[in-house]
Short mmCIF file of C-alpha atoms in Angstrom, two decimals:
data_model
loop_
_atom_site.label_atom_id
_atom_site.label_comp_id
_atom_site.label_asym_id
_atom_site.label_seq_id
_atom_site.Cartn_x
_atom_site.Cartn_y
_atom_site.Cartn_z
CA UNK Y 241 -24.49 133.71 -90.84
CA UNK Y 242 -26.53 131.97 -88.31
CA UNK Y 243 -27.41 134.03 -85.27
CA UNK Y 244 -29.73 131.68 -83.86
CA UNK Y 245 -27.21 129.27 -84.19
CA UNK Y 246 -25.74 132.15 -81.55
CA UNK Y 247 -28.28 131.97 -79.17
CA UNK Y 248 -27.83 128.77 -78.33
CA UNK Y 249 -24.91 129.65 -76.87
CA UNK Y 250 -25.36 132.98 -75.01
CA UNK Y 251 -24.43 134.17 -71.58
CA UNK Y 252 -25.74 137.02 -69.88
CA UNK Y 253 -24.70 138.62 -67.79
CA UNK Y 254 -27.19 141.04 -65.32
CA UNK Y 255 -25.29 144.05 -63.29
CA UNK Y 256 -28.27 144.93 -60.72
CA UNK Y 257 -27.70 148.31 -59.17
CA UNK Y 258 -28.71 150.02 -56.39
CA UNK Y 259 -27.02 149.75 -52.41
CA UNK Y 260 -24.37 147.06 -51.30
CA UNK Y 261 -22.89 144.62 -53.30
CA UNK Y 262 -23.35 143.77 -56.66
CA UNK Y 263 -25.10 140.44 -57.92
CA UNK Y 264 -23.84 138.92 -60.84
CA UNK Y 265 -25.44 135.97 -62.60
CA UNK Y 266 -23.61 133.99 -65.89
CA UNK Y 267 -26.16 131.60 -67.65
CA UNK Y 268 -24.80 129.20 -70.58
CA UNK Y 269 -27.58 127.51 -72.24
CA UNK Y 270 -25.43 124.76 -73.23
CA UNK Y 271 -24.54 123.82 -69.10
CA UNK Y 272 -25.98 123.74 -66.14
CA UNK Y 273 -27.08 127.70 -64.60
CA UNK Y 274 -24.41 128.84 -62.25
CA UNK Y 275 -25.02 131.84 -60.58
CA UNK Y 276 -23.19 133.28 -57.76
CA UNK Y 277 -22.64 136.50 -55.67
CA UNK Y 278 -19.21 138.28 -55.83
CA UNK Y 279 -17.25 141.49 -55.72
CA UNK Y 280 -15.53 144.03 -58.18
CA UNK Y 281 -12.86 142.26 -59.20
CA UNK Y 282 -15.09 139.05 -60.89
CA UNK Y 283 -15.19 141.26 -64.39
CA UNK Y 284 -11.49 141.52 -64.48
CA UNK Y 285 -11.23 137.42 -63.93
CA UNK Y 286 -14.28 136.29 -66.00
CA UNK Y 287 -12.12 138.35 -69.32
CA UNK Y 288 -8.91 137.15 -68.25
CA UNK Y 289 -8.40 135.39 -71.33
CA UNK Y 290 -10.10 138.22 -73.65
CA UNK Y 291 -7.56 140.51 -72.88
CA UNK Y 292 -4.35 138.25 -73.83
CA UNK Y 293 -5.42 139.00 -76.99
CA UNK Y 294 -6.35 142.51 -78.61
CA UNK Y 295 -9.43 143.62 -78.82
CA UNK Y 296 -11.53 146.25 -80.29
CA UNK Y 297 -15.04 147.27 -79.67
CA UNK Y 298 -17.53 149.05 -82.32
CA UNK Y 299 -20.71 150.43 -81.44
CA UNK Y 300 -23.12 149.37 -84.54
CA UNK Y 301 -26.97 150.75 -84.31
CA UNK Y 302 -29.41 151.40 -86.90
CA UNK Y 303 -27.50 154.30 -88.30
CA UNK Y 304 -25.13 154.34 -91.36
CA UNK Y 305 -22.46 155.87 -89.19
CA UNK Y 306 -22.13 152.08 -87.56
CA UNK Y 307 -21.60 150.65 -91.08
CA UNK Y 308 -19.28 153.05 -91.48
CA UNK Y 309 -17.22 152.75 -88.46
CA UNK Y 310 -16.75 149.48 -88.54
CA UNK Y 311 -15.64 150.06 -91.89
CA UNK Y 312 -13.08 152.10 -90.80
CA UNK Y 313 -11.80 149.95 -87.43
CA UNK Y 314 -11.43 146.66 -90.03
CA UNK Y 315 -9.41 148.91 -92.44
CA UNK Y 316 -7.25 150.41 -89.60
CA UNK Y 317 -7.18 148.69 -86.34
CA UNK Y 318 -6.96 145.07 -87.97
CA UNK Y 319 -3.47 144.35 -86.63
CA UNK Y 320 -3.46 140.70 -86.83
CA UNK Y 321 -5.15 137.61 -87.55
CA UNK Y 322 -5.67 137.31 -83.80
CA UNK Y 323 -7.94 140.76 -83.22
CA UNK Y 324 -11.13 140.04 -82.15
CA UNK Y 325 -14.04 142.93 -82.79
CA UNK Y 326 -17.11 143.18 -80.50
CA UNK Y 327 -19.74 144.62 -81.68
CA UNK Y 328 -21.80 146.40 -79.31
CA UNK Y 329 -25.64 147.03 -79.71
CA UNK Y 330 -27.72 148.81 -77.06
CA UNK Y 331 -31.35 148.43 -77.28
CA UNK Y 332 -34.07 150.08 -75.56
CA UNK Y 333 -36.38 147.96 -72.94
CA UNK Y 334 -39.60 146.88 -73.96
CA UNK Y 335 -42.13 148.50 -71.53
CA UNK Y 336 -45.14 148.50 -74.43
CA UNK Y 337 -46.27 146.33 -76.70
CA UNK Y 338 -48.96 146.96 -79.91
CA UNK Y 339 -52.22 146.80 -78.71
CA UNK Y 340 -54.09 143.63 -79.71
CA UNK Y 341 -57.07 145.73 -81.03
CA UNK Y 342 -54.48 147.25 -83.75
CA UNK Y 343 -55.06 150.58 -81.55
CA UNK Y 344 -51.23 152.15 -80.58
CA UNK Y 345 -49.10 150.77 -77.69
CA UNK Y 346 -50.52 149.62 -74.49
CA UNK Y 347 -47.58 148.86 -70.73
CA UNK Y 348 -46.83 145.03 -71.12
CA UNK Y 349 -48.05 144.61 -67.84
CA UNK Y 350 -51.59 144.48 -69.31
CA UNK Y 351 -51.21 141.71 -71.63
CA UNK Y 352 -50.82 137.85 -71.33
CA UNK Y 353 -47.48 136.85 -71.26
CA UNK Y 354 -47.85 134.75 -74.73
CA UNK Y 355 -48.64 137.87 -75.84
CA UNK Y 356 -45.07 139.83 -74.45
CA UNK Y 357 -42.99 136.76 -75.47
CA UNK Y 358 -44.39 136.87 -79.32
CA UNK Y 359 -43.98 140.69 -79.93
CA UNK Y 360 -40.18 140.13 -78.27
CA UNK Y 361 -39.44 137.65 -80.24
CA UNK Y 362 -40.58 139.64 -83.42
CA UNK Y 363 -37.77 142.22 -81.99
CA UNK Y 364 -35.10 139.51 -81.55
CA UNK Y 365 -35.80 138.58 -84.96
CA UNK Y 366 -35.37 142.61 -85.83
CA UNK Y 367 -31.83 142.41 -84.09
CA UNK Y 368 -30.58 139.60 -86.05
CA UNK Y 369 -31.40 140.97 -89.17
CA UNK Y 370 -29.73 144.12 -88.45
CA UNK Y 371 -26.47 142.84 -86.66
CA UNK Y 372 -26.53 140.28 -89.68
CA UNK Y 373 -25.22 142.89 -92.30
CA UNK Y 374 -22.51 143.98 -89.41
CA UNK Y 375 -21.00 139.93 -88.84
CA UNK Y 376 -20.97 139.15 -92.70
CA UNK Y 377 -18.24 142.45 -92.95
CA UNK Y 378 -16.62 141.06 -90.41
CA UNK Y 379 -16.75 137.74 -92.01
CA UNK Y 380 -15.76 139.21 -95.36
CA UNK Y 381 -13.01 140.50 -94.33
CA UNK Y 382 -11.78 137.73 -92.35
CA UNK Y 383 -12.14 138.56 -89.02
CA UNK Y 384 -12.92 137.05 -85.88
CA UNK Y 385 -16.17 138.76 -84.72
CA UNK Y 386 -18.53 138.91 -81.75
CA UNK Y 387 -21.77 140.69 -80.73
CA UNK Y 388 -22.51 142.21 -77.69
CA UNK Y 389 -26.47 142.78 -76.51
CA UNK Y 390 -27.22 145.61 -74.24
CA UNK Y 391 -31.45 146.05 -73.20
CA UNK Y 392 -30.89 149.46 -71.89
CA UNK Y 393 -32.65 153.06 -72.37
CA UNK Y 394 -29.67 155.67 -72.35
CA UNK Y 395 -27.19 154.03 -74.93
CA UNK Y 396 -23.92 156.22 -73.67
CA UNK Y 397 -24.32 155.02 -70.08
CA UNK Y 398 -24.81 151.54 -71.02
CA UNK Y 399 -21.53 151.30 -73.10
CA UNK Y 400 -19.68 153.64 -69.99
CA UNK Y 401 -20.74 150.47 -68.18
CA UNK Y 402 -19.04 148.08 -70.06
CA UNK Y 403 -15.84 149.52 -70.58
CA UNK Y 404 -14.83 148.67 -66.59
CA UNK Y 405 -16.59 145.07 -66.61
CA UNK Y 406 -14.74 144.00 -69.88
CA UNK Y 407 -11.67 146.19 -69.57
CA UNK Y 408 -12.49 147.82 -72.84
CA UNK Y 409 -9.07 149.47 -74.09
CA UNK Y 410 -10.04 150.48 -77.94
CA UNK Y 411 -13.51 152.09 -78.32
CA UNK Y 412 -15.12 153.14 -81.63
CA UNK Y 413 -18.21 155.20 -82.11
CA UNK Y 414 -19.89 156.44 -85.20
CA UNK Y 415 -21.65 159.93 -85.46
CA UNK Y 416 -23.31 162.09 -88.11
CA UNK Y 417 -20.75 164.94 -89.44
CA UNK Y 418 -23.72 167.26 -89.00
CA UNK Y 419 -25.06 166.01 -85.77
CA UNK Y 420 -26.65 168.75 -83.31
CA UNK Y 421 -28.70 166.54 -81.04
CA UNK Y 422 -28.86 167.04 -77.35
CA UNK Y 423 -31.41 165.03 -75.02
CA UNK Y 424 -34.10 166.92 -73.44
CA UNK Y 425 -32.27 167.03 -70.88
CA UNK Y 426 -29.30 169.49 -72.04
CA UNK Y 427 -26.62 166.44 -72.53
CA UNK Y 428 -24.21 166.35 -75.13
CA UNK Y 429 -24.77 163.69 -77.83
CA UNK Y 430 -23.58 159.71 -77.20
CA UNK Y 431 -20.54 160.48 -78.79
CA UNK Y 432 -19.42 163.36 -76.22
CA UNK Y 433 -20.82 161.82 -73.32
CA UNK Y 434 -18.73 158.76 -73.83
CA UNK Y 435 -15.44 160.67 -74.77
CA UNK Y 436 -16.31 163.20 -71.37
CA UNK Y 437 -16.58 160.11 -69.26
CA UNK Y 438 -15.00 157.04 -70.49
CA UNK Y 439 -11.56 156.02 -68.36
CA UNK Y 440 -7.97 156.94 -69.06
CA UNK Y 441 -7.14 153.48 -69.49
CA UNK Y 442 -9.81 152.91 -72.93
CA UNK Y 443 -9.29 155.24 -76.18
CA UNK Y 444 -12.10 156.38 -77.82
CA UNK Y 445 -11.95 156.96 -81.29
CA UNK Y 446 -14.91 158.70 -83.25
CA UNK Y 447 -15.65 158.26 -87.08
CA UNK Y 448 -17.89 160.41 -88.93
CA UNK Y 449 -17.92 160.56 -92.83
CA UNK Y 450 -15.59 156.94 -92.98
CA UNK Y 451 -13.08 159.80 -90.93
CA UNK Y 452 -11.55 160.14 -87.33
CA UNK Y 453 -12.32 163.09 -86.02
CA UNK Y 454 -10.96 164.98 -82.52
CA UNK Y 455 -13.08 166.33 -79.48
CA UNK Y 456 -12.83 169.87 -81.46
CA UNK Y 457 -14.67 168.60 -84.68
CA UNK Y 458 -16.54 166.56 -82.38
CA UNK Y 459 -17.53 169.80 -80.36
CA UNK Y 460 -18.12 171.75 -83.59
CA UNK Y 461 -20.25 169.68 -85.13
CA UNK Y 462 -22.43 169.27 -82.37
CA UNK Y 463 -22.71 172.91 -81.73
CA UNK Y 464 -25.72 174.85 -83.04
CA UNK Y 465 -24.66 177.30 -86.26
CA UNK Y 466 -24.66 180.75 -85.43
CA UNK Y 467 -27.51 183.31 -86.59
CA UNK Y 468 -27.16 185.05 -90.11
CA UNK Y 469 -25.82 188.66 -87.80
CA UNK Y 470 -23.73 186.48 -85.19
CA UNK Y 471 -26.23 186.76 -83.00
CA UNK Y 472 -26.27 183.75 -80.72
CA UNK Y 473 -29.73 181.95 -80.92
CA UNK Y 474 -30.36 181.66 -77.43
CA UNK Y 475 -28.74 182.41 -73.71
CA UNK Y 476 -27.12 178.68 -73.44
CA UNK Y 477 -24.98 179.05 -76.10
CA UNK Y 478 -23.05 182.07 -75.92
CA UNK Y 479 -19.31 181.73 -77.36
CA UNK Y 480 -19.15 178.91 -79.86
CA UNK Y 481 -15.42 179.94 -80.03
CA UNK Y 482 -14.84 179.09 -76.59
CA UNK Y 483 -16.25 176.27 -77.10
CA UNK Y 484 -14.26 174.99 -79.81
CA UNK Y 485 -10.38 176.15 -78.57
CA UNK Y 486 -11.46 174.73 -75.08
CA UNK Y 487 -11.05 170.92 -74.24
CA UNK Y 488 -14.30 169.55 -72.88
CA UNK Y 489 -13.32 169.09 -69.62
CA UNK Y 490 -14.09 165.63 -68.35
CA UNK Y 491 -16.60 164.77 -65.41
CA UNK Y 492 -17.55 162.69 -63.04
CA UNK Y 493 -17.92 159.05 -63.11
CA UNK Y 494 -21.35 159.51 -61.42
CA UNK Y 495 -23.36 158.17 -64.22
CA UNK Y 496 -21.99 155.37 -63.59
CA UNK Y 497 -23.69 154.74 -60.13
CA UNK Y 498 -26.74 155.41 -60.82
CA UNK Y 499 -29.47 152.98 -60.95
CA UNK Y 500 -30.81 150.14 -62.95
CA UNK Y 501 -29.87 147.04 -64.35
CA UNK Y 502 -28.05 146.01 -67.33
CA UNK Y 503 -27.99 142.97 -69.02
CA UNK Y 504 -25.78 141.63 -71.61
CA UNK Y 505 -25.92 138.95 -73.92
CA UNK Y 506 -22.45 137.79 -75.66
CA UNK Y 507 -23.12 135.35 -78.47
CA UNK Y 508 -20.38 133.18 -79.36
CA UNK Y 509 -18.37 133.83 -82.60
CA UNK Y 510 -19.05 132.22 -86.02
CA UNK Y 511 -15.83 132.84 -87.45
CA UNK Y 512 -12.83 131.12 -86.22
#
């Protein structure tokens, strides 16, 4: 499968945040540039026709948990020849580049801009082989399939994003069954920050192991085991019981106001 074949014809499509209005700017390489200003309710017409027919989003990564979630969403949310799967890919933002002397990473801003164009095309080239294994399943098993690029640095924010700007309605996520990380930062892994803040209207389903799993097991798994005595290891964690017979309870959309841009490139689908 041919992703540059894809590129050809992408549109992006750039969120900028920050005060007043937002600014929203749809390319086609294959037409003339139109860009535009406009208010809330462009997302909701620019998918009009995406949502006449169903459609189910997968977030694929370098992880075998996105192999395996897909895996699961074409063996159970396949309804009819009609469904359409997106396949969602958040990447970080380039800010360094390899050092020309072969010497670590150096900011971007201190190299020529031949230089910043050939080490990002090296990492489009990176994407494409890795979102190439996730179309030919797709492909394989008959199904219409498209990929969605997202240059961002905190993955679950990104995808909380989305959901409003593409009226996202069926979500799935891959996660490790024994996955225990938390940011620096004390947040809950991508997984739990989705399900904690995603909107009523999209459902969220989470596969670990090829398996669906609830908030609970969800919770569980990304609590910390207990000591050897039942001693808890430190002061943050102090009834994993709690934690597990009490719904997370869900918070504020404020994440979702917060600055910096995020850009999206939709590449046409291959299979028809």
């Amino acid at each position: 499968m041919d992703l540059d074949h894809d590129d050809n014809n992408a549109q992006m499509f750039n969120h900028g945040g920050g005060g007043g209005g937002s600014r929203w700017e749809i390319e086609e390489e294959m037409s003339s540039e139109v860009q535009g200003r406009h208010g809330g309710s462009w997302a909701a017409s620019a998918v009009a026709a995406e949502v006449e027919e169903e459609c189910v989003y997968v977030g694929v990564g370098k992880s075998e948990t996105s192999m395996k979630a897909l895996s699961w969403t074409l063996k159970h949310l396949i309804t009819s020849p009609s469904t359409m799967v997106y396949l969602i890919h958040v990447f970080p933002e380039i800010k360094h580049i390899p050092n020309p002397l072969g010497i670590g990473m150096i900011p971007k801003n201190q190299v020529s801009a031949e230089q910043i164009e050939s080490y990002e095309s090296q990492e489009r080239d990176k994407r494409r082989q890795l979102l190439s294994k996730f179309l030919q399943l797709c492909s394989s098993s008959q199904v219409k399939v498209d990929t969605i690029l997202i240059e961002s640095d905190t993955v679950a924010k990104a995808i909380l994003e989305l959901v409003p700007i593409l009226n996202i309605q069926n979500l799935v996520i891959g996660t490790n069954k024994s996955r225990k990380s938390k940011s620096r930062k004390g947040n809950n892994g991508i997984a739990e920050q989705i399900l904690q803040n995603v909107p009523g209207s999209c459902r969220v389903r989470i596969i670990s192991e090829g398996k669906e799993v609830n908030q609970q097991m969800l919770t569980m798994m990304s609590s910390p085991s207990p000591s050897p005595h039942g001693a808890t290891p430190n002061s943050n964690v102090h009834n994993d019981n709690h934690l597990v017979q009490t719904p997370i309870p869900m918070k504020e959309d404020q994440d979702h106001n917060q600055n910096g841009p995020v850009s999206c490139n939709c590449f046409k689908p291959m299979f028809k």
